[in-house]
Amino acid sequence: MIMFVLIGVLVLAVAGCVCVVWASRGGPRWVRGAAAVTLAAGEGVRDVQRRSRKQNGNGNTNNGNDG
C-alpha cells in the first residue's frame, strides 16, 4: 500500500516539473496554473526546512565534508 502512495507522489512531482518547464516555454493556461502550484509547494517545503533548521540550531548547511 505504501508503495502505491510513494509512486503517486513521484508521479505528481515529475508531472509538476514537466508543467514548470512547459509553462516556461509558453504552455496553455492550465499548465501555467499547475506550474504555479508546483513552485508554491516547493517554496513551502523549503520554508519548512529553513524553520526546522533554525529550531534545531543547525543554521549552516555544512555537513562536515570538506571535499
Short mmCIF file of N, CA and C in Angstrom, two decimals:
data_model
loop_
_atom_site.label_atom_id
_atom_site.label_comp_id
_atom_site.label_asym_id
_atom_site.label_seq_id
_atom_site.Cartn_x
_atom_site.Cartn_y
_atom_site.Cartn_z
N MET A 1 0.82 -1.20 0.00
CA MET A 1 0.00 0.00 0.00
C MET A 1 0.87 1.26 0.00
N ILE A 2 1.89 1.27 0.83
CA ILE A 2 2.74 2.45 0.91
C ILE A 2 3.51 2.65 -0.40
N MET A 3 3.75 1.57 -1.11
CA MET A 3 4.45 1.66 -2.40
C MET A 3 3.60 2.46 -3.39
N PHE A 4 2.29 2.25 -3.39
CA PHE A 4 1.42 3.00 -4.29
C PHE A 4 1.40 4.48 -3.94
N VAL A 5 1.43 4.79 -2.66
CA VAL A 5 1.47 6.19 -2.23
C VAL A 5 2.77 6.84 -2.69
N LEU A 6 3.88 6.16 -2.50
CA LEU A 6 5.16 6.71 -2.92
C LEU A 6 5.24 6.88 -4.44
N ILE A 7 4.71 5.93 -5.18
CA ILE A 7 4.69 6.05 -6.63
C ILE A 7 3.79 7.23 -7.04
N GLY A 8 2.68 7.40 -6.37
CA GLY A 8 1.80 8.53 -6.66
C GLY A 8 2.48 9.87 -6.41
N VAL A 9 3.20 9.97 -5.31
CA VAL A 9 3.93 11.20 -5.01
C VAL A 9 5.01 11.45 -6.06
N LEU A 10 5.69 10.41 -6.47
CA LEU A 10 6.71 10.55 -7.50
C LEU A 10 6.11 11.00 -8.83
N VAL A 11 4.98 10.43 -9.20
CA VAL A 11 4.32 10.82 -10.45
C VAL A 11 3.89 12.29 -10.39
N LEU A 12 3.34 12.72 -9.25
CA LEU A 12 2.94 14.12 -9.11
C LEU A 12 4.14 15.06 -9.18
N ALA A 13 5.25 14.67 -8.58
CA ALA A 13 6.44 15.51 -8.62
C ALA A 13 6.98 15.64 -10.05
N VAL A 14 7.04 14.54 -10.75
CA VAL A 14 7.53 14.57 -12.13
C VAL A 14 6.57 15.38 -13.01
N ALA A 15 5.28 15.18 -12.84
CA ALA A 15 4.31 15.94 -13.63
C ALA A 15 4.41 17.43 -13.32
N GLY A 16 4.65 17.78 -12.07
CA GLY A 16 4.82 19.19 -11.71
C GLY A 16 6.05 19.79 -12.36
N CYS A 17 7.13 19.04 -12.40
CA CYS A 17 8.35 19.52 -13.06
C CYS A 17 8.13 19.70 -14.55
N VAL A 18 7.42 18.78 -15.16
CA VAL A 18 7.11 18.90 -16.59
C VAL A 18 6.27 20.15 -16.83
N CYS A 19 5.31 20.41 -15.97
CA CYS A 19 4.48 21.60 -16.13
C CYS A 19 5.28 22.88 -15.97
N VAL A 20 6.23 22.91 -15.06
CA VAL A 20 7.07 24.10 -14.89
C VAL A 20 7.88 24.37 -16.15
N VAL A 21 8.46 23.33 -16.71
CA VAL A 21 9.25 23.50 -17.94
C VAL A 21 8.36 23.92 -19.09
N TRP A 22 7.21 23.28 -19.23
CA TRP A 22 6.30 23.59 -20.32
C TRP A 22 5.78 25.02 -20.19
N ALA A 23 5.46 25.44 -18.96
CA ALA A 23 4.95 26.79 -18.75
C ALA A 23 6.02 27.83 -19.06
N SER A 24 7.28 27.51 -18.79
CA SER A 24 8.35 28.47 -19.10
C SER A 24 8.50 28.66 -20.60
N ARG A 25 8.02 27.71 -21.37
CA ARG A 25 8.06 27.81 -22.84
C ARG A 25 6.74 28.30 -23.42
N GLY A 26 5.84 28.74 -22.55
CA GLY A 26 4.59 29.34 -23.02
C GLY A 26 3.46 28.35 -23.24
N GLY A 27 3.25 27.45 -22.31
CA GLY A 27 2.19 26.47 -22.44
C GLY A 27 0.82 27.07 -22.20
N PRO A 28 -0.21 26.24 -22.27
CA PRO A 28 -1.59 26.71 -22.05
C PRO A 28 -1.81 27.18 -20.61
N ARG A 29 -2.96 27.78 -20.39
CA ARG A 29 -3.25 28.39 -19.09
C ARG A 29 -3.24 27.36 -17.96
N TRP A 30 -3.79 26.17 -18.19
CA TRP A 30 -3.84 25.17 -17.11
C TRP A 30 -2.44 24.70 -16.73
N VAL A 31 -1.51 24.71 -17.69
CA VAL A 31 -0.14 24.32 -17.38
C VAL A 31 0.53 25.39 -16.52
N ARG A 32 0.26 26.64 -16.84
CA ARG A 32 0.83 27.73 -16.03
C ARG A 32 0.28 27.68 -14.61
N GLY A 33 -1.00 27.31 -14.47
CA GLY A 33 -1.58 27.17 -13.14
C GLY A 33 -0.95 26.02 -12.37
N ALA A 34 -0.77 24.89 -13.03
CA ALA A 34 -0.14 23.75 -12.37
C ALA A 34 1.31 24.06 -12.01
N ALA A 35 1.99 24.82 -12.86
CA ALA A 35 3.37 25.21 -12.56
C ALA A 35 3.42 26.13 -11.35
N ALA A 36 2.46 27.04 -11.26
CA ALA A 36 2.42 27.95 -10.11
C ALA A 36 2.19 27.18 -8.81
N VAL A 37 1.31 26.18 -8.86
CA VAL A 37 1.06 25.35 -7.68
C VAL A 37 2.31 24.57 -7.30
N THR A 38 3.00 24.02 -8.30
CA THR A 38 4.22 23.25 -8.04
C THR A 38 5.29 24.13 -7.42
N LEU A 39 5.49 25.33 -7.97
CA LEU A 39 6.51 26.23 -7.43
C LEU A 39 6.15 26.69 -6.01
N ALA A 40 4.87 26.94 -5.77
CA ALA A 40 4.44 27.34 -4.43
C ALA A 40 4.66 26.21 -3.42
N ALA A 41 4.38 24.99 -3.84
CA ALA A 41 4.61 23.85 -2.94
C ALA A 41 6.10 23.70 -2.64
N GLY A 42 6.94 23.91 -3.64
CA GLY A 42 8.38 23.84 -3.42
C GLY A 42 8.85 24.91 -2.45
N GLU A 43 8.32 26.12 -2.59
CA GLU A 43 8.67 27.19 -1.65
C GLU A 43 8.20 26.85 -0.24
N GLY A 44 7.03 26.26 -0.13
CA GLY A 44 6.52 25.87 1.18
C GLY A 44 7.40 24.83 1.85
N VAL A 45 7.83 23.84 1.09
CA VAL A 45 8.72 22.81 1.64
C VAL A 45 10.04 23.43 2.06
N ARG A 46 10.56 24.34 1.24
CA ARG A 46 11.82 25.00 1.55
C ARG A 46 11.71 25.82 2.83
N ASP A 47 10.58 26.54 3.02
CA ASP A 47 10.38 27.32 4.24
C ASP A 47 10.31 26.43 5.47
N VAL A 48 9.64 25.30 5.35
CA VAL A 48 9.55 24.37 6.48
C VAL A 48 10.94 23.86 6.86
N GLN A 49 11.75 23.56 5.86
CA GLN A 49 13.11 23.09 6.14
C GLN A 49 13.93 24.17 6.82
N ARG A 50 13.80 25.41 6.37
CA ARG A 50 14.55 26.51 7.00
C ARG A 50 14.13 26.69 8.44
N ARG A 51 12.83 26.64 8.70
CA ARG A 51 12.35 26.81 10.07
C ARG A 51 12.83 25.68 10.98
N SER A 52 12.83 24.46 10.47
CA SER A 52 13.26 23.35 11.31
C SER A 52 14.76 23.43 11.60
N ARG A 53 15.54 23.94 10.64
CA ARG A 53 16.97 24.12 10.89
C ARG A 53 17.21 25.18 11.96
N LYS A 54 16.44 26.26 11.91
CA LYS A 54 16.59 27.32 12.91
C LYS A 54 16.23 26.80 14.30
N GLN A 55 15.16 26.00 14.38
CA GLN A 55 14.73 25.48 15.67
C GLN A 55 15.73 24.48 16.24
N ASN A 56 16.38 23.73 15.35
CA ASN A 56 17.35 22.74 15.81
C ASN A 56 18.74 23.34 16.03
N GLY A 57 18.93 24.59 15.65
CA GLY A 57 20.21 25.24 15.84
C GLY A 57 21.23 24.89 14.76
N ASN A 58 20.78 24.32 13.66
CA ASN A 58 21.67 23.98 12.55
C ASN A 58 21.49 25.00 11.44
N GLY A 59 21.90 26.23 11.67
CA GLY A 59 21.71 27.27 10.68
C GLY A 59 22.61 27.11 9.47
N ASN A 60 23.76 26.47 9.63
CA ASN A 60 24.65 26.30 8.48
C ASN A 60 24.31 25.03 7.73
N THR A 61 24.74 24.98 6.48
CA THR A 61 24.45 23.82 5.66
C THR A 61 25.67 22.94 5.47
N ASN A 62 26.75 23.20 6.18
CA ASN A 62 27.95 22.39 6.06
C ASN A 62 27.72 21.04 6.73
N ASN A 63 27.95 19.97 6.01
CA ASN A 63 27.71 18.65 6.56
C ASN A 63 28.98 18.00 7.06
N GLY A 64 30.08 18.75 7.10
CA GLY A 64 31.33 18.20 7.64
C GLY A 64 32.26 17.65 6.59
N ASN A 65 31.83 17.58 5.36
CA ASN A 65 32.68 17.09 4.28
C ASN A 65 33.40 18.25 3.63
N ASP A 66 34.72 18.28 3.77
CA ASP A 66 35.49 19.37 3.20
C ASP A 66 35.90 19.11 1.78
N GLY A 67 35.62 17.95 1.26
CA GLY A 67 35.84 17.66 -0.14
C GLY A 67 37.04 16.91 -0.34
#
